[in-house]
Amino acid sequence: DLVVPNLSYRTGPYAPGGVPYADGFQDYFTLLNERDGGIGGEIVQVPECETAYNTEKGVECYEATKGNNALAFNPLSTGITYQLIPKVTSDGSTLYTPGYGRTSASNGKVFSNVFNYPANYWTAASVAINYLLAENGGDLKGKKIALVYHNSSYGKEPIRTLEELSKKHGFELVQLPVEHPGQEQKSQWLQIRREKPDNVIMYGWGVMNAVAIQEAANIRYPMDQFIGIWWSGADHDVLPAGDGADGYKSLAMHGTGMDYPVYADMKKYVSDAGKGAGAGDQVGGVLYSRGMYAAMIIAEALRTAQEIAGTSQVTPAQVRDGFENLEITEERMEELGLPDFGQAFKATCEDHGGPGKARIQQWDATAKTWTLISGWIEPDMDVIQPLILEDSEAYAAENNIEHRCN
Amino acid sequence: MMPDTFFFAAEVMVNGLMAGIMYSLVALGFVLIFKASGIFNYAQGVLALFAALTLVGLQDGQIPFSHVINAIFGTDLHHFGWTLPAIVAIALTALVMVGMAIVIERYILKHLVNQEPIILFMATIGLAYFLEGFGDVLWGSDIKKLDVGLPQGVSETIENVTYNWFGYGFFIDKLDIVAALVAAALVIALTLFSQYTKYGRALRAVADDHQAALSVGISLRFIWVLVWSIAGFVALVAGIMWGSKSGVQFSLSLIALKALPVLMLGGFTSIPGAIVGGLIIGMGEKLFEFAIGPMIGGATENWFAYVLALLFLVFRPQGLFGEKIIERV
Amino acid sequence: MFYREAGDFKTTYSEDSQTFPIKFDRIRYYAVLAVAFGIIPFFINDYWANAVFVPFLIYAIAAIGLNILVGYCGQLSLGTGGFMAVGAYAVYKLMTAFPEVSIFIHVILAGGITAGVGVLFGLPSLRIKGFYLAVATLAAQFFLVWLFNKVPWFYNYSASGQISAPERDILGIVITGPDTTAAAKYLFCAVMLLLVAWLARNLTRGTIGRKWMAIRDMDIAAEIIGVNPLRAKLSAFAVSSFFIGIAGALFFAVYLGAAEVGESFGIQKSFLILFMVIIGGLGSIFGSLAGAAFLVLLPVFLKNVLVGGLGWPTDLAAHIELMIIGALIIIFLIAEPHGIAQLWRLAKEKLRLWPFPH
Amino acid sequence: MNIQNPDGYTTADGREIGGVMMEMKNITLRFGGVAAITDISFDIREGEIRAIIGPNGAGKSSMLNVISGFYVPQEGEVWFHGSRRPPMKPYQVAAQGIARTFQNIALFEGMTVLDNIMTGRLTQMKSGMLAQALWWGKAQAEETAHREKVEKVIDFLEIQHIRKTPVGRLPYGLKKRVELARALAAEPKLLLLDEPMAGMNVEEKEDMSRFILDVNDEFGTTIALIEHDMGVVMDLSDRVVVMDYGKKIGDGTPDEVRNNQAVIDAYLGVSHD
Amino acid sequence: MLDAPQTSDTLLDVNNIEVIYNHVILVLKGVSLTVPKGRITALLGGNGAGKTTTLKAISNLLHSERGEVTKGSISLKGKNIANRDPAEMVRNGVIQVMEGRHCFEHLTIEENLLTGAYTRTDGAGATAADLEMVYNYFPRLRERRKSQAGYTSGGEQQMCAMGRALMSRPEMILLDEPSMGLAPQLVEQIFEIVKAVNANEGVTFLLAEQNTNVALRYAHTGYILESGRVVMEGTAQELRENPDVKEFYLGMSDKGRRSFRDVRSYRRRKRWLA
Ligand SMILES: Nc1ncnc2c1ncn2[C@@H]1O[C@H](COP(=O)(O)OP(=O)(O)OP(=O)(O)O)[C@@H](O)[C@H]1O
Ligand SMILES: Nc1ncnc2c1ncn2[C@@H]1O[C@H](COP(=O)(O)OP(=O)(O)OP(=O)(O)O)[C@@H](O)[C@H]1O
Ligand SMILES: [Mg+2]
Ligand SMILES: [Mg+2]
């Protein structure tokens, strides 16, 4: 058997985000087990462990699950990720943090056991700006862009990138931190009402998203000028604001909705068979899709590892190699029943971060659906790459890490 | 530029006052229970969450414990298939809160008569843990939309009127206006109750000395059920207001933290104090964030509220309207 | 008649004021020490260290610290998380600025720095009392968290504001960083706890402890019989923060290895440690340990039983776990409001009589 | 009515009383509208037992609180050992050798009897915090030395058997005795007792009287005492101040006071013998 | 032994009760007493004898102190009252004035008095009349009626506690050390009031008192408690004349009252404890 623990959170302030993600993650492996008999003939076990988005419980879960030869960890929490980075590196297992975690971990020379492809916080910021550039005919000079962010290490991630980009493109950046949990944002939105920024970018999580969108609607901020990162673009973020949320945009790392062939199998082997995780009411939602996407990539990495190692019962070290040699192509996604679901990418020893592309989706309040309104947008790697280098080098220096891949 | 800044500051201030009222709604519940029993009720926030969850659950006809039932029996139950009118659901929820008050009295408070305040405080923490888990088991932990038909969004009337007067349209959220009206009504009613009825007097007597209250024949059990019911109702009101704003989910229970400085500033025992404290805190933190926040990096509201309360307390250690702490030997 | 204290006579006053005046207690205490230092280190693995022992030891240190302030001196504090953060960031700055100095010294210094901060935030306690005092400590809590989040100097200008502990050692034994062995972590924390408990015990049984308790029980009377309230309260804040700072330093450097201030040292931490102190027993060192054990072990235990043993879904288990912990807290308080320590004392009193009812 | 001899006098039973130790000059104390003490002057002499009596609410306890520095009078001066006492915090007053008991027992309920009495010696303890933390020789030696003193007091008041009992569990009378022990442990020059015998039966009052007399006799401690039991007051005290509604209505030897008409009207009702 | 009560009804009957605090501290070791209706019964005894505990056992306030009646029974008018709510006891006409006053500090004197009328249902008029009555008994309270009780002197608080109990129009008052801390005049006055209330309104009193002298002058019968046991009982007259009582509780020697100055020379032993 292969063991991929699911460090999830179904309680606490961030449970509404954690639940669908965990469901999607779990269901995808269930699908593989039920339909294909696992991966390479090995059943995948997904022991779930509740972290409550709490770093200590995260450590406990890690220790509790790692013993059974756990192959990859995906804790869906930046705080837990930071703690696990040294631990997995020392224990030789793998941390997979798509779209979250430590951005500079995409530098494989320094972070041997951490992977965060296909996109991360910094590329997200850059994609958003590139999208706005495209919208504005390639020119953001003199524009004012506000960043509303969760005042935690997660929310602060894009600041450096956006500052660099504002220098490059000549827009003005207004920073508006929101304190956890973000129930009360009056002053931030009054400020937005006053400053009338041309666009608002949001890095939020948990209840902060819903309140921000509600407040934006309250001050009648034009929703189509309001873009959230992919963590601020779930159904439960927009639903509470009702019609007011119509037109709200968010980044998307992957597709959403039930229009993928995989759902036919999902229905047949998982939900109809009564094997669905959780209450089963999250299927097809944004965060469910993301959990499924993460599971899919991990599954593919396991498959790659099996191919390289020539054995089905792979070890954590072999799985790490699988991650490092993973290639996801359009065709492969098609085969998996997820055509055009995510971006194609190929990992290398140096590059654990992927191309960092994203699409834009927009909320339709009457139909209550997200619609993809753009193709894959490239981030501005010229700006991001030096930042990644700088941060990872600092880490390497502080911890006496030797560079790999030479 | 100058008058614009002035108007904007005024707008921030007015909105601060409004936000303060939202805090006061939560603080009121604390005050009631403190007044009646000297208990600092840590569970007040969770109570609001629980009330809101129950309200939504009843309104949408959710099947209680469906989550557990489904897990055990492999069924797929979710809804009864009805939706109740808001007013009925609110009334039913209020009843549930009364039931809960009875249960709390019966299983917790009754056994802790005459204990030190910190012990009672701890018991309410236990209660908070329990209710948090129970609410989730009962109604599930997903985010829920609460809609009892309260208006939301900018009030156009005020915006237009102020625009005509000052050339600057003020932003005031309609929900905040409703909250202010409800809060005013609650405060008047509760003040009358505690000041002019014999139960009000009994309530204050209980807070001073449990045993002496017992000795004159005040039934602690009745008083506690009464006051926890009222506090439950206040929690429901707070839950409705905050839930309408942000949906009903766990974070709702964290609003208690916003109510703490309000409570301390106003005084633990004063109902009007909860409102005045709320106004001061709301206005103070918003203005500070507006004027000083940008210079020091923002997100100052949480700590500034406490620092503001602290400043007041240094001058009046019992809070603005709290009862004087009697120091004698 | 298991528990004897009759026939245990003392001939000097210093013998009478020793920590375990009763021989039976003394023997048991040495037995615990022998197990803690002689047996556990040889059997401990990563899971037991990281999930159970290390957090327990560190929380016990913090709980002793808070107990000095709340349990002995009667000053309610909800700033523990913030003070732990001071310890954590102090040790981080020291570790990165002076890599060659022993981590032991850093931890102690971090405690010292926290003591200073604690005194500063303790000043309002002169005027503000009871639950109202909580506001001062809450102000400390929120302000400190905000400060460490906002000022990049504290986290060495790292991109996200997270701090992570580099590898440091004592006499060549690695204590922090990913390659630390379970036994090293455990032993370091255990030694620190022993040290802290010993200091706390000495302080609380002597003059200064009596001053604190006098202030706690009746501050006015204490002042009238000659206790300077300013000095007494501030010294309690200092000592308490010193221990809490040590706990914070260990929590970050040894236990978590990386930390983000709002998440690791938020208000929830303050509450958690206060719960430990109250459940364990206010004004009791043993109670601090018992409370920490209760609140660290119980969730792990319940989780293992409900998820591991009974195979419940994790979310249901987590919710039920909350309910059980809540219910247990209430049951405990009803059974004995003065905490586990008092329960233990009463049990001893009963044992003394046993098997005779009276 | 005051005894005019500035250098002390000899009591009826032949004891020598010294000069003025403490003098209250024109003390006035108000709480908002309530005048608790109005323009009261009296003195306390070295070695005497001075009683303060008066109806309930007369301001007796308030007067002791003024002496302790807990209440600051609006007007008037306190003279101690011949010089005017500057405004002081209560703990500074305690350090000058003034100890007291309280009307509503103010023991530290969470501590044992022994610890309570040890707090009486706090003003004399010198060792620093670090020394105590490490329980170094000096701290330990000091602790033992003070413990010896305290044990003497415990023996003296005959409360050996409850040494290790938490005071919360003691009956009222014993609490009063422990409170006296705490005050005595400070080895005060001036001992203030606020109704030390309230709530006691005759037997216990006799015990208490014995202690008070012995303290006064053996250690030469000056005692100021408030008491409602006229038997006790008249038997024990050398001089008596009588207060009524915050005013002084009499001052003198027990005999003088007993026969003072104003005192009889306001307080005694019938003349006691 | 008791002559008078035999004829009148027994209001309260305490039958061999044992009380344990905190599950370990045994305080009452079998106390029995009867309180005849319409009479004043005194409960005497030294410190820690168990007087307060007995009263609390009757008013059912023990629970709130973690105490428990483990043996024996208490009946009021023939009905067992174990496990009754204290509030119910008040409604049944039994109210306790607690030792150490226990006024509601933050309430004014008048509000304190009014809480005494909490269980009454006979209307505001009757309450107001009784308030007037209490003020007439204790004029000092009228003066201070707007002050918070926490700021009044000890004696004023004692009056307030007494007055508060009277406000409930009780059938029986359990009075715990009413004389403690009161000026002599006031002690007489309070006992006069007790006597008057007893005579005029027929209220029964059970009073725990240290001041044996006064108590035995006003009570009809008395019990003497030592270390949780009843060691002597009888009419007030009998007790007053008992040589032991004289010696230990009244402070009388053969030559009249002993001076407190003369006590230092000897220690006594009570015969029944020897
Ligand atoms: N809550 C309690 N917990 C433990 N022991 C108690 C408690 N209350 C009283 N006691 C003990 O019970 C015994 C009897 O106390 P009680 O108060 O009934 O005496 P009493 O006769 O009223 O004395 P006093 O005249 O001093 O008031 C005492 O020894 C006391 O220590
Ligand atoms: N802190 C205070 N605030 C307001 N009033 C006070 C305060 N302290 C005392 N008083 C008032 O001052 C007056 C005198 O009180 P004090 O306690 O000195 O009386 P006392 O002579 O000791 O009476 P008792 O014999 O009843 O103890 C009382 O009327 C009391 O209410
Ligand atoms: Mg007095
Ligand atoms: Mg008593």
XYZ file of C-alpha atoms in Angstrom, chain B residues 34 38 40 42 67-68 71-72 107-108 111-112 115-119 121-127 129-134 136-137 140-141 254 257 260-261 263-269 296-300 302-303 305-307 309-310 313-319 322-323 325-329, chain C residues 70 76 78 121 124 127-147 149-151 218-222 224 267-268 271-272 274-279 282 295 312-313 315-316 318-330 333-339:
142
model
C -21.949 39.286 34.961
C -20.558 37.748 38.811
C -17.517 36.358 33.316
C -16.468 33.310 28.160
C -23.951 14.627 9.805
C -23.663 12.005 12.543
C -21.903 8.812 9.221
C -23.385 6.043 11.319
C -25.948 20.822 34.985
C -23.359 23.482 35.613
C -23.207 22.868 41.318
C -20.970 25.888 41.426
C -17.398 29.597 44.024
C -14.806 32.156 43.173
C -15.274 34.168 39.994
C -12.325 32.588 38.278
C -13.734 29.117 38.784
C -15.164 31.743 34.454
C -13.409 28.462 33.851
C -16.716 26.626 33.842
C -17.980 28.874 31.077
C -14.856 28.022 29.148
C -15.763 24.384 29.452
C -19.196 25.305 28.242
C -15.716 24.124 24.251
C -18.723 21.924 24.597
C -21.064 24.153 22.652
C -18.526 24.652 19.933
C -18.343 20.933 19.355
C -22.036 20.463 19.881
C -20.875 21.556 14.802
C -22.210 18.088 15.445
C -22.417 20.868 10.582
C -19.461 23.166 10.252
C -14.522 35.108 17.874
C -12.842 39.205 21.534
C -14.042 42.397 25.620
C -12.498 45.854 25.453
C -17.030 45.547 28.241
C -14.019 46.569 30.233
C -14.227 50.150 29.205
C -17.920 50.396 29.929
C -17.788 48.436 33.159
C -18.812 44.827 33.613
C -21.995 45.661 35.400
C 2.751 52.354 11.395
C 1.596 49.691 9.021
C -2.092 49.342 9.725
C -4.108 46.504 11.293
C -3.968 48.379 14.562
C -7.277 44.850 17.624
C -4.662 46.123 19.972
C -9.131 48.826 21.248
C -7.459 47.292 24.263
C -5.000 50.099 24.711
C -9.750 50.602 27.200
C -6.596 50.451 29.282
C -9.278 52.065 33.149
C -6.171 53.691 34.533
C -8.377 56.621 35.422
C -11.443 54.655 36.379
C -10.425 51.157 37.439
C -14.020 49.964 37.473
C -14.763 51.095 33.930
C -19.015 50.034 36.466
C -19.827 49.768 40.112
C -14.897 48.520 43.680
C -15.421 48.660 47.408
C -12.161 48.606 49.272
C -12.460 48.465 53.014
C -10.885 46.743 55.892
C -2.434 34.247 38.608
C -5.242 37.690 36.088
C -4.358 36.890 29.341
C 2.909 45.595 31.002
C -1.181 49.020 35.254
C -4.537 50.490 39.673
C -6.499 47.907 37.790
C -7.676 44.773 39.484
C -9.480 41.519 38.874
C -10.996 40.828 35.506
C -10.367 44.403 34.535
C -6.669 43.724 34.717
C -7.145 41.297 31.874
C -7.465 44.314 29.611
C -3.909 45.372 30.297
C -2.563 41.953 29.530
C -4.779 41.617 26.482
C -3.407 44.899 25.252
C 0.034 43.366 25.665
C -1.079 40.246 23.855
C -2.457 41.991 20.803
C 0.146 44.691 20.691
C 3.089 42.318 20.891
C 1.694 40.044 18.218
C 1.089 43.019 16.003
C 4.582 44.334 16.661
C 4.218 40.837 12.681
C 4.834 44.410 11.575
C 8.463 45.172 12.282
C -6.361 40.460 50.294
C -4.313 43.194 48.787
C -5.406 45.945 51.133
C -4.633 43.987 54.245
C -1.325 42.948 52.747
C -1.358 47.446 55.731
C -4.779 34.807 22.109
C -5.763 31.149 21.969
C -6.384 31.035 27.060
C -4.995 27.538 26.760
C -4.795 29.855 31.652
C -7.008 26.772 31.374
C -4.086 24.605 32.346
C -3.425 26.689 35.395
C -7.027 26.697 36.537
C -7.705 23.057 35.838
C -4.259 27.842 41.171
C -4.729 19.602 28.301
C -14.652 7.793 13.356
C -14.339 10.452 10.677
C -14.250 15.943 11.810
C -16.807 14.143 13.889
C -12.734 16.544 16.494
C -16.157 17.881 17.367
C -16.844 15.161 19.858
C -13.400 15.714 21.281
C -14.262 19.359 21.925
C -17.454 18.291 23.618
C -15.670 15.784 25.796
C -12.968 18.227 26.815
C -15.582 20.850 27.602
C -17.627 18.406 29.594
C -14.598 17.134 31.461
C -13.564 20.644 32.411
C -17.002 21.227 33.856
C -14.702 21.918 38.357
C -17.846 20.594 39.903
C -16.008 17.747 41.550
C -13.282 20.036 42.815
C -13.211 23.719 42.006
C -9.668 24.085 43.158
C -8.217 21.924 40.509
